[in-house]
C-alpha cells in the first residue's frame, strides 16, 4: 500500500488490486480513525480528514491497520429482486462462454460486494468472489440506458440508478429503486455491502 497526499485534508491509499482495496476498506471500517470519510475506488481509498488532523499522524495510523476479511460479510446481504430479460443477455453469455441460463445461475449464485460507487449517484460497482467475470463493454455505447437496468462490464455488475448513456451489457432489470432521495440513505447499494440478486417472475 502506498499513501500519498491528496489536497489539503486527504490521503490517497493506492493498491495493486481491487481485492486489496476491499480487504483494507473492511478493516478501516472497523477501526477508530480521525477521518470524516473513506471513499473506495477501483485501486484506491481516499481518506478525508478534518482540519485539526495531522496528516503525518493519520498516515501512520492508516499504515498500522491490518487488512481484514473481504468486505460485505457483516449482516445479511441486501437482496435485489430482478428479472433477467436484458437485450444483451445472450451476447454476454456468449462472451463468457456459457449459455444464458448458466449466466443467470452464476449471477444469482455469485457473492457480490459493492466495491465502490461512482458514475452516477447510487451506482454501485459490484465485484464477485466466486466466478471469473470479464465482460467487454459494448463497442458502441447506448445513448439511453433505462433506470434499473442490470448490467455487466469487465469484472463488475451494476444497476443503473437513472436513465443515462452507457456501454455495459444489459442482462436484466431490477425491480427496486437503487437510488431514492426519500430513503435514508438514498443509495440502496453502499460500499462494503454484500448483495444478492433474486430472480422474480
Short mmCIF file of C-alpha atoms in Angstrom, two decimals:
data_model
loop_
_atom_site.label_atom_id
_atom_site.label_comp_id
_atom_site.label_asym_id
_atom_site.label_seq_id
_atom_site.Cartn_x
_atom_site.Cartn_y
_atom_site.Cartn_z
CA UNK A 1 0.00 0.00 0.00
CA UNK A 2 1.28 3.44 -0.96
CA UNK A 3 0.00 6.56 0.81
CA UNK A 4 0.10 9.91 -0.95
CA UNK A 5 -1.25 13.35 -0.05
CA UNK A 6 -4.47 14.37 -1.78
CA UNK A 7 -5.40 18.02 -1.38
CA UNK A 8 -5.13 19.82 1.95
CA UNK A 9 -7.04 17.33 4.09
CA UNK A 10 -6.82 13.96 2.34
CA UNK A 11 -4.61 10.94 1.91
CA UNK A 12 -4.86 8.58 -1.05
CA UNK A 13 -4.14 4.92 -0.35
CA UNK A 14 -3.01 3.10 -3.51
CA UNK A 15 -3.21 -0.67 -4.02
CA UNK A 16 -2.27 -3.27 -6.61
CA UNK A 17 -5.71 -4.86 -6.90
CA UNK A 18 -9.40 -4.45 -6.14
CA UNK A 19 -9.18 -7.37 -3.70
CA UNK A 20 -6.62 -5.43 -1.66
CA UNK A 21 -8.92 -2.40 -1.65
CA UNK A 22 -11.86 -4.48 -0.39
CA UNK A 23 -9.79 -6.09 2.37
CA UNK A 24 -8.29 -2.80 3.56
CA UNK A 25 -11.61 -0.96 3.36
CA UNK A 26 -13.25 -3.66 5.50
CA UNK A 27 -10.51 -3.25 8.13
CA UNK A 28 -10.64 0.55 8.08
CA UNK A 29 -14.41 0.47 8.60
CA UNK A 30 -13.82 -1.43 11.87
CA UNK A 31 -11.07 0.91 13.12
CA UNK A 32 -11.45 4.14 15.10
CA UNK A 33 -9.73 6.73 12.92
CA UNK A 34 -9.78 10.56 12.87
CA UNK A 35 -11.37 10.70 9.40
CA UNK A 36 -14.55 12.28 8.09
CA UNK A 37 -14.97 9.80 5.26
CA UNK A 38 -13.39 6.85 3.47
CA UNK A 39 -14.05 6.67 -0.28
CA UNK A 40 -13.04 3.41 -2.01
CA UNK A 41 -12.41 3.13 -5.75
CA UNK A 42 -11.02 0.50 -8.10
CA UNK A 43 -7.42 0.65 -6.84
CA UNK A 44 -7.51 3.39 -4.18
CA UNK A 45 -9.14 4.54 -0.94
CA UNK A 46 -9.37 8.26 -0.21
CA UNK A 47 -9.21 9.12 3.49
CA UNK A 48 -10.62 12.58 4.20
CA UNK A 49 -9.59 14.21 7.48
CA UNK A 50 -10.73 17.36 9.25
CA UNK A 51 -8.58 20.47 9.56
CA UNK A 52 -7.32 19.54 13.03
CA UNK A 53 -5.85 16.20 11.97
CA UNK A 54 -2.14 15.99 11.29
CA UNK A 55 -1.79 14.07 8.03
CA UNK A 56 1.56 12.53 9.01
CA UNK A 57 -0.04 11.09 12.14
CA UNK A 58 -3.02 9.87 10.13
CA UNK A 59 -0.72 8.21 7.60
CA UNK A 60 0.92 6.29 10.43
CA UNK A 61 -2.45 5.17 11.78
CA UNK A 62 -3.59 4.05 8.33
CA UNK A 63 -0.38 2.12 7.74
CA UNK A 64 -0.86 0.23 11.01
CA UNK A 65 -4.27 -1.17 10.04
CA UNK A 66 -4.09 -4.83 9.04
CA UNK A 67 -6.22 -5.81 6.01
CA UNK A 68 -9.43 -7.54 7.02
CA UNK A 69 -11.72 -10.09 5.50
CA UNK A 70 -13.42 -9.44 2.16
CA UNK A 71 -15.91 -6.62 2.69
CA UNK A 72 -19.61 -7.23 2.86
CA UNK A 73 -19.83 -10.21 5.22
CA UNK A 74 -21.34 -8.41 8.20
CA UNK A 75 -25.05 -8.97 8.47
CA UNK A 76 -27.47 -10.21 5.88
CA UNK A 77 -26.89 -9.30 2.24
CA UNK A 78 -29.03 -6.71 0.50
CA UNK A 79 -31.47 -8.65 -1.68
CA UNK A 80 -32.22 -7.06 -5.05
CA UNK A 81 -35.19 -8.54 -6.95
CA UNK A 82 -34.51 -8.70 -10.69
CA UNK A 83 -35.77 -10.07 -13.98
CA UNK A 84 -33.18 -11.44 -16.39
CA UNK A 85 -34.66 -10.06 -19.59
CA UNK A 86 -31.90 -7.76 -20.85
CA UNK A 87 -31.36 -7.42 -24.57
CA UNK A 88 -27.64 -8.27 -24.22
CA UNK A 89 -28.15 -11.41 -22.12
CA UNK A 90 -27.35 -13.83 -24.95
CA UNK A 91 -24.36 -11.79 -26.12
CA UNK A 92 -22.96 -11.50 -22.59
CA UNK A 93 -23.35 -15.23 -22.09
CA UNK A 94 -21.52 -15.88 -25.34
CA UNK A 95 -18.68 -13.59 -24.25
CA UNK A 96 -18.39 -15.64 -21.05
CA UNK A 97 -18.55 -18.91 -22.95
CA UNK A 98 -21.75 -20.15 -21.37
CA UNK A 99 -25.48 -20.29 -22.04
CA UNK A 100 -27.87 -17.50 -20.97
CA UNK A 101 -29.30 -19.89 -18.38
CA UNK A 102 -25.84 -20.53 -16.95
CA UNK A 103 -25.10 -16.82 -16.82
CA UNK A 104 -28.33 -16.21 -14.88
CA UNK A 105 -27.49 -19.04 -12.48
CA UNK A 106 -23.95 -17.80 -11.91
CA UNK A 107 -25.12 -14.21 -11.44
CA UNK A 108 -27.58 -15.30 -8.74
CA UNK A 109 -25.14 -17.66 -7.02
CA UNK A 110 -22.32 -15.11 -7.01
CA UNK A 111 -21.26 -13.49 -3.74
CA UNK A 112 -21.35 -9.82 -4.77
CA UNK A 113 -19.84 -6.94 -2.80
CA UNK A 114 -20.26 -3.24 -3.51
CA UNK A 115 -16.62 -2.39 -4.13
CA UNK A 116 -17.19 1.33 -4.67
CA UNK A 117 -19.68 3.81 -6.07
CA UNK A 118 -19.41 6.28 -8.91
CA UNK A 119 -20.52 7.33 -12.39
CA UNK A 120 -23.89 8.49 -11.01
CA UNK A 121 -25.39 8.82 -7.50
CA UNK A 122 -26.39 5.37 -6.35
CA UNK A 123 -24.42 3.45 -8.98
CA UNK A 124 -22.50 0.70 -7.21
CA UNK A 125 -19.69 -1.27 -8.84
CA UNK A 126 -20.25 -4.80 -7.53
CA UNK A 127 -17.39 -7.31 -7.59
CA UNK A 128 -17.82 -11.06 -7.27
CA UNK A 129 -15.74 -13.57 -5.34
CA UNK A 130 -16.75 -16.98 -6.73
CA UNK A 131 -16.66 -16.74 -10.52
CA UNK A 132 -14.38 -15.23 -13.16
CA UNK A 133 -16.17 -12.27 -14.75
CA UNK A 134 -14.63 -10.40 -17.68
CA UNK A 135 -17.27 -8.98 -19.97
CA UNK A 136 -16.18 -6.37 -22.54
CA UNK A 137 -18.23 -3.22 -22.82
CA UNK A 138 -20.31 -2.73 -25.93
CA UNK A 139 -18.33 -1.44 -28.90
CA UNK A 140 -20.99 1.23 -29.38
CA UNK A 141 -22.47 2.62 -26.15
CA UNK A 142 -26.19 3.29 -25.96
CA UNK A 143 -27.33 6.89 -25.72
CA UNK A 144 -30.07 5.85 -23.29
CA UNK A 145 -29.96 3.03 -20.78
CA UNK A 146 -33.18 2.82 -18.72
CA UNK A 147 -33.21 3.29 -14.96
CA UNK A 148 -32.98 -0.05 -13.18
CA UNK A 149 -31.05 -1.79 -15.96
CA UNK A 150 -28.94 -4.67 -14.61
CA UNK A 151 -25.64 -4.87 -16.45
CA UNK A 152 -22.18 -6.42 -16.68
CA UNK A 153 -18.87 -4.86 -17.70
CA UNK A 154 -15.36 -6.08 -17.01
CA UNK A 155 -15.30 -7.75 -13.60
CA UNK A 156 -18.32 -5.81 -12.32
CA UNK A 157 -22.09 -5.90 -12.27
CA UNK A 158 -24.27 -2.89 -11.52
CA UNK A 159 -27.74 -1.38 -11.65
CA UNK A 160 -28.27 1.93 -13.42
CA UNK A 161 -29.96 4.25 -10.90
CA UNK A 162 -31.41 6.56 -13.57
CA UNK A 163 -31.67 6.82 -17.34
CA UNK A 164 -28.27 7.66 -18.79
CA UNK A 165 -25.85 6.79 -21.59
CA UNK A 166 -23.91 3.59 -21.04
CA UNK A 167 -21.84 0.88 -22.63
CA UNK A 168 -22.40 -2.01 -20.24
CA UNK A 169 -24.01 -5.27 -21.38
CA UNK A 170 -27.66 -5.29 -20.25
CA UNK A 171 -28.75 -8.63 -18.81
CA UNK A 172 -31.94 -7.66 -16.98
CA UNK A 173 -33.52 -5.06 -14.76
CA UNK A 174 -34.02 -4.50 -11.04
CA UNK A 175 -37.50 -4.35 -9.56
CA UNK A 176 -36.49 -1.87 -6.88
CA UNK A 177 -35.09 1.68 -7.00
CA UNK A 178 -31.40 1.63 -6.12
CA UNK A 179 -31.38 5.39 -5.52
CA UNK A 180 -34.29 7.19 -3.85
CA UNK A 181 -33.94 10.62 -2.26
CA UNK A 182 -36.88 9.83 0.04
CA UNK A 183 -34.99 6.87 1.55
CA UNK A 184 -32.32 7.11 4.27
CA UNK A 185 -29.72 6.54 2.99
CA UNK A 186 -30.82 7.27 -0.60
CA UNK A 187 -28.46 4.67 -2.07
CA UNK A 188 -29.51 1.04 -1.64
CA UNK A 189 -26.05 -0.22 -2.56
CA UNK A 190 -23.27 1.31 -0.44
CA UNK A 191 -19.56 0.42 -0.39
CA UNK A 192 -18.83 -2.72 1.58
CA UNK A 193 -22.37 -4.12 1.39
CA UNK A 194 -22.96 -7.71 0.39
CA UNK A 195 -25.58 -8.07 -2.35
CA UNK A 196 -27.64 -10.99 -3.60
CA UNK A 197 -29.70 -10.87 -6.79
CA UNK A 198 -33.00 -12.75 -6.60
CA UNK A 199 -34.91 -13.60 -9.78
CA UNK A 200 -38.61 -12.71 -9.78
CA UNK A 201 -41.14 -13.96 -12.28
#
